[in-house]
Amino acid sequence: MKRIGMLTSGGDCQALNAAMRGVVKSVLNSGEQVEIYGFLDGYKGLIYSNFRMLTWSDFSGILTKGGTILGSSRTPFKTIKDPDENGLDKVDAMLQTYHKLRLDCLVVLGGNGTHKTANLLRQEGLNVVTLPKTIDNDLYGTDMTFGFQSAVDIATDCIDMIHTTASSHGRVFIVEVMGHKVGYLTLNAGIAGGADIILIPEIPYDIDKIVDKINERNAKGSRFTILAVAEGAISKEDAKLSKKEYKEKMKNYKYPSVSYEIADKILEKTGKEVRVTVPGHTQRGGSPCPYDRVFASRLGAEAGKLILKGEYGFMVGYRNREIVKVPLEEVAGKLKMVDPKSAIIKEAKMLGISFGD
Ligand code: F6P
């Protein structure tokens, strides 16, 4: 008999349900008896012992369902060791819930912050297996996270739709893509959607280079220009600031996001009409694309295998086209970013895409 706790933490994404289904199916199909404790709304459920007993039927019919059947929330790692508003020691409370329920292990699905807490729980002696979810694909130790490809599809659809209206009106359009501090999502959706300019945090931009590209396109007879801009894109000047200086500057920032600042500057320098489209949380919504369904199911099945073997302290990841187990201490606290010297950036530049550098 295995007593398995499960939770989904941080921002949601597509294929969380597919991944949980994969874990449960693989364990149940082995013939092992299981009790599944689904903690609600991420680590909060573990802290406050808020859970639901789940059975086979809870995992049936959820392969294609977006979101998470367990709910999710952000429980910042930064403050995880601080007592809650009632003085409760959150880490201690999580350990107590785990031991009180006599769990054999905890399956945690999450991104960067989630993995820091998962590693902390491992250090505290809990048996933890994690699965890499995030549309940002910024998790260290895995080449791919589930949710990413689905989000690429949605952001690409958005750029595709902007293309037709941009060409009718001969305007400059900016599509702002999620991704937090990294540019994988913008880079991939930008290339797939045929963006002319792609701005990502890893390659700080020079507004004059952006203007040059727009003018160059006009000179060649293209009436419109499409920019895929990462929500974390940063100018060369801002990239030179210290963290403190940048924070200070942002206190008086007058734009809703970086895309509006870039739009303003393009208008100022070219006199061209610029429109900004922000698909926002639609990028995390809806059902997972087939790639993510397959990928998350495979990761889930492999996590089930680790549980059956009693191998804990790992994230089930994907490296060099193989599913691998990565020690949690290798994953926690590290960010995976786009390498500006990588082949994909060079190839995008060969296609004529400007990165504003
Ligand atoms: O990490 C996933 C993500 O969607 C990021 O791309 C984005 O910056 C952030 O979450 C948005 O967070 P929230 O849903 O808390 O607004």
Tab-separated table of C-alpha atoms and ligand atoms in Angstrom:
chain	number	residue	atom	x	y	z
A	1	MET	CA	0.000	0.000	0.000
A	2	LYS	CA	1.324	3.421	-0.984
A	3	ARG	CA	-0.035	6.593	0.541
A	4	ILE	CA	0.651	9.324	-1.970
A	5	GLY	CA	0.160	13.040	-1.392
A	6	MET	CA	-0.146	15.256	-4.449
A	7	LEU	CA	-0.236	18.996	-5.044
A	8	THR	CA	0.020	21.557	-7.833
A	9	SER	CA	1.681	24.832	-6.879
A	10	GLY	CA	2.411	28.198	-8.505
A	11	GLY	CA	0.842	29.553	-11.680
A	12	ASP	CA	-1.169	26.862	-13.422
A	13	CYS	CA	-0.567	25.646	-16.958
A	14	GLN	CA	-1.930	23.140	-19.414
A	15	ALA	CA	-1.351	19.399	-18.832
A	16	LEU	CA	-1.170	19.487	-15.022
A	17	ASN	CA	-4.123	17.100	-14.957
A	18	ALA	CA	-2.583	14.917	-17.658
A	19	ALA	CA	0.598	14.621	-15.579
A	20	MET	CA	-1.269	13.690	-12.369
A	21	ARG	CA	-3.340	11.186	-14.301
A	22	GLY	CA	-0.092	9.686	-15.633
A	23	VAL	CA	1.289	9.209	-12.116
A	24	VAL	CA	-1.894	7.633	-10.770
A	25	LYS	CA	-2.514	5.393	-13.778
A	26	SER	CA	1.010	4.026	-13.773
A	27	VAL	CA	0.914	3.241	-10.047
A	28	LEU	CA	-2.569	1.711	-10.167
A	29	ASN	CA	-1.835	-0.342	-13.263
A	30	SER	CA	1.099	-1.948	-11.455
A	31	GLY	CA	-1.433	-3.581	-9.130
A	32	GLU	CA	-0.183	-1.612	-6.110
A	33	GLN	CA	-2.814	-0.538	-3.594
A	34	VAL	CA	-2.853	3.228	-3.187
A	35	GLU	CA	-4.441	5.990	-1.211
A	36	ILE	CA	-4.200	9.375	-2.875
A	37	TYR	CA	-4.371	12.567	-0.850
A	38	GLY	CA	-4.938	15.584	-3.081
A	39	PHE	CA	-3.858	18.770	-1.290
A	40	LEU	CA	-5.896	21.774	-2.383
A	41	ASP	CA	-4.435	25.028	-3.713
A	42	GLY	CA	-0.784	24.046	-3.653
A	43	TYR	CA	1.387	24.108	-0.531
A	44	LYS	CA	-1.468	25.859	1.291
A	45	GLY	CA	-3.328	22.540	1.326
A	46	LEU	CA	-0.319	20.820	2.888
A	47	ILE	CA	0.216	23.604	5.432
A	48	TYR	CA	-3.400	23.700	6.588
A	49	SER	CA	-4.097	19.996	6.066
A	50	ASN	CA	-6.729	20.767	3.484
A	51	PHE	CA	-7.031	17.731	1.228
A	52	ARG	CA	-9.403	15.495	-0.644
A	53	MET	CA	-9.136	11.738	-0.931
A	54	LEU	CA	-8.959	10.959	-4.616
A	55	THR	CA	-9.960	7.802	-6.387
A	56	TRP	CA	-9.524	6.362	-9.839
A	57	SER	CA	-12.601	8.196	-11.110
A	58	ASP	CA	-11.106	11.610	-10.241
A	59	PHE	CA	-8.371	10.945	-12.767
A	60	SER	CA	-10.634	9.657	-15.490
A	61	GLY	CA	-11.506	12.052	-18.319
A	62	ILE	CA	-8.980	14.723	-17.315
A	63	LEU	CA	-6.288	14.131	-19.927
A	64	THR	CA	-7.548	17.000	-22.057
A	65	LYS	CA	-8.722	19.251	-19.242
A	66	GLY	CA	-6.819	22.507	-18.641
A	67	GLY	CA	-6.102	23.977	-15.209
A	68	THR	CA	-5.721	21.660	-12.240
A	69	ILE	CA	-8.339	19.586	-10.459
A	70	LEU	CA	-6.522	20.354	-7.189
A	71	GLY	CA	-6.410	24.138	-7.541
A	72	SER	CA	-3.181	26.068	-7.199
A	73	SER	CA	-1.765	29.102	-5.448
A	74	ARG	CA	1.521	30.852	-4.981
A	75	THR	CA	3.210	30.261	-1.627
A	76	PRO	CA	6.437	32.253	-2.047
A	77	PHE	CA	9.590	30.441	-1.019
A	78	LYS	CA	11.008	33.767	0.174
A	79	THR	CA	8.599	33.804	3.101
A	80	ILE	CA	8.089	30.074	3.600
A	81	LYS	CA	10.086	30.127	6.842
A	82	ASP	CA	8.157	33.127	8.200
A	83	PRO	CA	5.204	32.308	10.449
A	84	ASP	CA	1.735	32.914	8.963
A	85	GLU	CA	-0.603	35.659	10.263
A	86	ASN	CA	-1.567	33.438	13.191
A	87	GLY	CA	2.001	32.599	14.110
A	88	LEU	CA	1.938	29.132	12.529
A	89	ASP	CA	5.311	27.724	11.437
A	90	LYS	CA	4.480	26.794	7.830
A	91	VAL	CA	7.350	24.375	7.274
A	92	ASP	CA	6.631	22.578	10.508
A	93	ALA	CA	2.936	22.429	9.619
A	94	MET	CA	3.723	20.781	6.267
A	95	LEU	CA	5.891	18.172	7.971
A	96	GLN	CA	3.179	17.501	10.511
A	97	THR	CA	0.495	17.007	7.840
A	98	TYR	CA	2.746	14.589	5.972
A	99	HIS	CA	3.553	12.551	9.065
A	100	LYS	CA	0.044	12.675	10.514
A	101	LEU	CA	-1.313	11.138	7.287
A	102	ARG	CA	1.590	8.659	7.258
A	103	LEU	CA	2.347	9.477	3.641
A	104	ASP	CA	4.938	7.470	1.753
A	105	CYS	CA	5.670	10.349	-0.559
A	106	LEU	CA	4.611	13.683	-1.920
A	107	VAL	CA	4.235	14.352	-5.645
A	108	VAL	CA	4.720	18.045	-6.371
A	109	LEU	CA	3.963	19.644	-9.724
A	110	GLY	CA	5.411	23.092	-10.145
A	111	GLY	CA	7.939	25.549	-11.492
A	112	ASN	CA	10.889	27.396	-9.999
A	113	GLY	CA	9.523	28.606	-6.656
A	114	THR	CA	7.734	25.307	-6.115
A	115	HIS	CA	10.981	23.397	-6.577
A	116	LYS	CA	12.771	25.444	-3.939
A	117	THR	CA	10.144	24.480	-1.382
A	118	ALA	CA	10.108	20.864	-2.617
A	119	ASN	CA	13.851	20.706	-2.051
A	120	LEU	CA	13.446	22.182	1.413
A	121	LEU	CA	10.913	19.467	2.267
A	122	ARG	CA	13.355	16.869	0.957
A	123	GLN	CA	16.042	18.324	3.219
A	124	GLU	CA	13.570	18.021	6.090
A	125	GLY	CA	13.358	14.297	5.398
A	126	LEU	CA	10.214	13.982	3.283
A	127	ASN	CA	10.053	11.683	0.256
A	128	VAL	CA	9.438	14.012	-2.657
A	129	VAL	CA	9.065	13.469	-6.408
A	130	THR	CA	8.448	16.484	-8.631
A	131	LEU	CA	7.216	17.163	-12.130
A	132	PRO	CA	8.277	20.202	-14.195
A	133	LYS	CA	5.381	22.446	-15.130
A	134	THR	CA	5.501	25.975	-16.475
A	135	ILE	CA	4.679	27.787	-19.680
A	136	ASP	CA	7.982	29.658	-19.228
A	137	ASN	CA	10.224	26.588	-19.760
A	138	ASP	CA	12.705	28.217	-17.382
A	139	LEU	CA	13.211	25.280	-15.054
A	140	TYR	CA	16.807	24.170	-14.669
A	141	GLY	CA	17.632	20.492	-15.207
A	142	THR	CA	15.092	19.809	-17.947
A	143	ASP	CA	15.134	20.770	-21.611
A	144	MET	CA	11.345	21.014	-21.610
A	145	THR	CA	8.516	21.668	-19.192
A	146	PHE	CA	4.903	20.745	-19.826
A	147	GLY	CA	2.600	23.650	-20.573
A	148	PHE	CA	5.260	25.313	-22.678
A	149	GLN	CA	4.241	23.916	-26.074
A	150	SER	CA	0.566	24.665	-25.429
A	151	ALA	CA	1.450	28.259	-24.575
A	152	VAL	CA	3.635	28.522	-27.683
A	153	ASP	CA	0.587	27.455	-29.723
A	154	ILE	CA	-1.613	30.133	-28.167
A	155	ALA	CA	0.938	32.946	-28.473
A	156	THR	CA	1.612	31.879	-32.078
A	157	ASP	CA	-2.122	31.928	-32.875
A	158	CYS	CA	-2.220	35.452	-31.496
A	159	ILE	CA	0.671	36.588	-33.720
A	160	ASP	CA	-0.968	34.867	-36.715
A	161	MET	CA	-4.168	36.788	-36.143
A	162	ILE	CA	-2.332	40.062	-35.730
A	163	HIS	CA	-0.606	39.443	-39.076
A	164	THR	CA	-3.762	39.881	-41.115
A	165	THR	CA	-4.871	43.086	-39.470
A	166	ALA	CA	-1.323	44.467	-39.413
A	167	SER	CA	-1.008	43.987	-43.154
A	168	SER	CA	-4.413	45.586	-43.854
A	169	HIS	CA	-3.552	48.717	-41.912
A	170	GLY	CA	0.172	48.946	-42.489
A	171	ARG	CA	0.797	49.380	-38.793
A	172	VAL	CA	3.439	48.330	-36.342
A	173	PHE	CA	2.067	45.720	-33.934
A	174	ILE	CA	3.514	44.470	-30.685
A	175	VAL	CA	2.402	41.156	-29.204
A	176	GLU	CA	3.518	40.864	-25.581
A	177	VAL	CA	4.272	37.291	-24.597
A	178	MET	CA	4.530	35.839	-21.068
A	179	GLY	CA	7.619	34.059	-19.791
A	180	HIS	CA	8.511	35.977	-16.641
A	181	LYS	CA	12.277	36.637	-16.753
A	182	VAL	CA	13.114	34.354	-19.682
A	183	GLY	CA	12.489	34.425	-23.414
A	184	TYR	CA	11.799	30.829	-24.519
A	185	LEU	CA	8.100	31.392	-25.067
A	186	THR	CA	8.562	34.637	-26.992
A	187	LEU	CA	11.415	33.222	-29.039
A	188	ASN	CA	9.475	30.158	-30.141
A	189	ALA	CA	6.135	31.886	-30.716
A	190	GLY	CA	7.948	34.730	-32.448
A	191	ILE	CA	9.687	32.441	-34.919
A	192	ALA	CA	6.553	30.318	-35.430
A	193	GLY	CA	4.407	33.403	-35.995
A	194	GLY	CA	6.882	35.037	-38.375
A	195	ALA	CA	7.592	38.049	-36.144
A	196	ASP	CA	10.042	40.534	-37.662
A	197	ILE	CA	11.507	41.600	-34.343
A	198	ILE	CA	11.786	39.436	-31.217
A	199	LEU	CA	12.770	40.994	-27.909
A	200	ILE	CA	13.751	38.728	-25.019
A	201	PRO	CA	15.244	39.489	-21.588
A	202	GLU	CA	18.452	37.613	-22.407
A	203	ILE	CA	19.250	40.027	-25.279
A	204	PRO	CA	18.764	43.637	-24.114
A	205	TYR	CA	17.437	45.834	-26.920
A	206	ASP	CA	18.454	49.153	-28.405
A	207	ILE	CA	15.396	51.136	-29.491
A	208	ASP	CA	17.306	52.609	-32.447
A	209	LYS	CA	17.999	49.101	-33.784
A	210	ILE	CA	14.279	48.379	-33.606
A	211	VAL	CA	13.529	51.584	-35.514
A	212	ASP	CA	16.211	50.690	-38.105
A	213	LYS	CA	14.510	47.341	-38.715
A	214	ILE	CA	11.080	48.950	-39.150
A	215	ASN	CA	12.511	51.503	-41.597
A	216	GLU	CA	14.417	48.802	-43.462
A	217	ARG	CA	11.192	46.826	-43.911
A	218	ASN	CA	9.385	49.920	-45.134
A	219	ALA	CA	12.150	50.692	-47.590
A	220	LYS	CA	11.778	47.164	-48.984
A	221	GLY	CA	8.029	47.655	-49.417
A	222	SER	CA	6.635	45.944	-46.294
A	223	ARG	CA	3.868	48.119	-44.889
A	224	PHE	CA	3.780	46.525	-41.478
A	225	THR	CA	6.094	45.162	-38.791
A	226	ILE	CA	5.322	42.701	-36.033
A	227	LEU	CA	7.264	42.577	-32.790
A	228	ALA	CA	7.042	39.665	-30.341
A	229	VAL	CA	8.082	41.211	-27.044
A	230	ALA	CA	8.707	39.194	-23.894
A	231	GLU	CA	7.056	40.646	-20.797
A	232	GLY	CA	10.553	40.691	-19.283
A	233	ALA	CA	12.283	42.411	-22.229
A	234	ILE	CA	14.763	45.056	-21.144
A	235	SER	CA	16.616	47.899	-22.856
A	236	LYS	CA	20.396	48.049	-22.981
A	237	GLU	CA	20.375	51.112	-20.692
A	238	ASP	CA	18.180	49.413	-18.091
A	239	ALA	CA	20.228	46.226	-18.233
A	240	LYS	CA	23.250	48.252	-17.096
A	241	LEU	CA	21.496	49.413	-13.917
A	242	SER	CA	22.066	47.657	-10.614
A	243	LYS	CA	19.080	45.782	-9.150
A	244	LYS	CA	18.555	48.625	-6.681
A	245	GLU	CA	18.762	51.368	-9.325
A	246	TYR	CA	16.341	49.474	-11.578
A	247	LYS	CA	13.855	49.016	-8.737
A	248	GLU	CA	14.069	52.741	-7.976
A	249	LYS	CA	13.475	53.623	-11.636
A	250	MET	CA	10.442	51.317	-11.846
A	251	LYS	CA	8.776	53.168	-8.956
A	252	ASN	CA	7.964	56.028	-11.359
A	253	TYR	CA	7.319	53.838	-14.401
A	254	LYS	CA	4.348	55.234	-16.291
A	255	TYR	CA	3.568	52.302	-18.619
A	256	PRO	CA	1.437	49.215	-17.907
A	257	SER	CA	4.292	47.078	-19.287
A	258	VAL	CA	7.443	47.222	-21.390
A	259	SER	CA	5.520	46.839	-24.675
A	260	TYR	CA	3.743	50.148	-24.156
A	261	GLU	CA	7.059	51.884	-23.501
A	262	ILE	CA	8.493	50.445	-26.711
A	263	ALA	CA	5.325	51.442	-28.621
A	264	ASP	CA	5.635	55.011	-27.326
A	265	LYS	CA	9.277	55.233	-28.374
A	266	ILE	CA	8.576	53.814	-31.845
A	267	LEU	CA	5.813	56.396	-32.347
A	268	GLU	CA	8.123	59.152	-31.152
A	269	LYS	CA	10.953	58.120	-33.472
A	270	THR	CA	9.020	57.089	-36.596
A	271	GLY	CA	5.615	58.748	-36.352
A	272	LYS	CA	4.089	55.334	-37.098
A	273	GLU	CA	0.920	54.038	-35.489
A	274	VAL	CA	1.688	51.230	-33.056
A	275	ARG	CA	-0.801	48.846	-31.423
A	276	VAL	CA	-0.107	46.555	-28.479
A	277	THR	CA	-1.825	43.201	-27.927
A	278	VAL	CA	-1.371	41.309	-24.660
A	279	PRO	CA	-2.757	37.750	-24.742
A	280	GLY	CA	-1.842	37.479	-21.031
A	281	HIS	CA	-3.288	34.540	-19.122
A	282	THR	CA	-4.950	33.057	-22.202
A	283	GLN	CA	-1.451	31.612	-22.755
A	284	ARG	CA	-1.937	29.397	-19.693
A	285	GLY	CA	-5.517	28.496	-20.458
A	286	GLY	CA	-7.489	25.903	-22.347
A	287	SER	CA	-6.686	22.292	-22.990
A	288	PRO	CA	-3.153	21.025	-23.471
A	289	CYS	CA	-1.876	20.550	-27.017
A	290	PRO	CA	-1.194	16.929	-28.091
A	291	TYR	CA	2.551	17.318	-27.466
A	292	ASP	CA	1.925	18.329	-23.849
A	293	ARG	CA	-0.608	15.528	-23.336
A	294	VAL	CA	1.951	12.969	-24.443
A	295	PHE	CA	4.859	14.628	-22.660
A	296	ALA	CA	3.057	15.119	-19.331
A	297	SER	CA	1.650	11.565	-19.466
A	298	ARG	CA	5.140	10.158	-20.009
A	299	LEU	CA	6.630	12.205	-17.171
A	300	GLY	CA	3.755	11.158	-14.919
A	301	ALA	CA	4.251	7.488	-15.752
A	302	GLU	CA	7.973	7.744	-14.979
A	303	ALA	CA	7.220	9.496	-11.697
A	304	GLY	CA	4.918	6.568	-10.884
A	305	LYS	CA	7.820	4.227	-11.575
A	306	LEU	CA	10.058	6.098	-9.135
A	307	ILE	CA	7.338	5.914	-6.472
A	308	LEU	CA	6.955	2.167	-6.973
A	309	LYS	CA	10.717	1.734	-6.626
A	310	GLY	CA	10.836	4.052	-3.613
A	311	GLU	CA	13.306	6.401	-5.301
A	312	TYR	CA	12.768	9.892	-3.974
A	313	GLY	CA	14.351	13.316	-4.082
A	314	PHE	CA	14.115	13.693	-7.846
A	315	MET	CA	12.437	15.798	-10.493
A	316	VAL	CA	11.392	13.777	-13.519
A	317	GLY	CA	12.837	15.813	-16.371
A	318	TYR	CA	13.748	15.596	-20.036
A	319	ARG	CA	17.274	15.875	-21.329
A	320	ASN	CA	18.650	15.119	-24.775
A	321	ARG	CA	15.353	13.501	-25.803
A	322	GLU	CA	15.271	11.168	-22.843
A	323	ILE	CA	13.255	11.166	-19.664
A	324	VAL	CA	15.642	11.403	-16.749
A	325	LYS	CA	15.560	11.801	-12.983
A	326	VAL	CA	17.326	14.920	-11.783
A	327	PRO	CA	18.284	15.361	-8.109
A	328	LEU	CA	16.172	18.137	-6.589
A	329	GLU	CA	19.213	19.917	-5.194
A	330	GLU	CA	20.440	20.365	-8.802
A	331	VAL	CA	17.166	21.982	-9.844
A	332	ALA	CA	16.202	24.199	-6.922
A	333	GLY	CA	17.101	27.864	-7.080
A	334	LYS	CA	18.475	27.903	-10.620
A	335	LEU	CA	16.953	29.531	-13.664
A	336	LYS	CA	17.311	28.179	-17.207
A	337	MET	CA	17.652	31.022	-19.690
A	338	VAL	CA	17.987	31.351	-23.450
A	339	ASP	CA	21.632	31.376	-24.482
A	340	PRO	CA	22.097	34.402	-26.770
A	341	LYS	CA	24.836	32.428	-28.560
A	342	SER	CA	22.650	29.362	-29.138
A	343	ALA	CA	21.958	27.926	-32.581
A	344	ILE	CA	18.290	28.940	-32.536
A	345	ILE	CA	19.200	32.620	-32.073
A	346	LYS	CA	21.783	32.443	-34.862
A	347	GLU	CA	19.277	30.721	-37.154
A	348	ALA	CA	16.582	33.278	-36.346
A	349	LYS	CA	19.026	36.050	-37.255
A	350	MET	CA	19.814	34.218	-40.519
A	351	LEU	CA	16.075	34.399	-41.254
A	352	GLY	CA	16.285	38.169	-40.935
A	353	ILE	CA	14.715	38.432	-37.499
A	354	SER	CA	16.034	41.339	-35.450
A	355	PHE	CA	16.600	40.968	-31.719
A	356	GLY	CA	17.094	44.703	-31.359
A	357	ASP	CA	20.765	44.201	-30.477
B	1	F6P	O1	5.209	31.480	-14.486
B	1	F6P	C1	4.115	31.464	-15.327
B	1	F6P	C2	3.602	32.861	-15.556
B	1	F6P	O2	2.474	32.776	-16.388
B	1	F6P	C3	4.609	33.848	-16.107
B	1	F6P	O3	4.810	33.702	-17.491
B	1	F6P	C4	4.000	35.152	-15.703
B	1	F6P	O4	4.971	36.152	-15.577
B	1	F6P	C5	3.386	34.829	-14.364
B	1	F6P	O5	3.184	33.428	-14.337
B	1	F6P	C6	2.068	35.511	-14.092
B	1	F6P	O6	1.726	35.232	-12.785
B	1	F6P	P1	0.280	35.440	-12.158
B	1	F6P	O7	-0.618	34.390	-12.720
B	1	F6P	O8	0.508	35.283	-10.709
B	1	F6P	O9	-0.168	36.798	-12.578
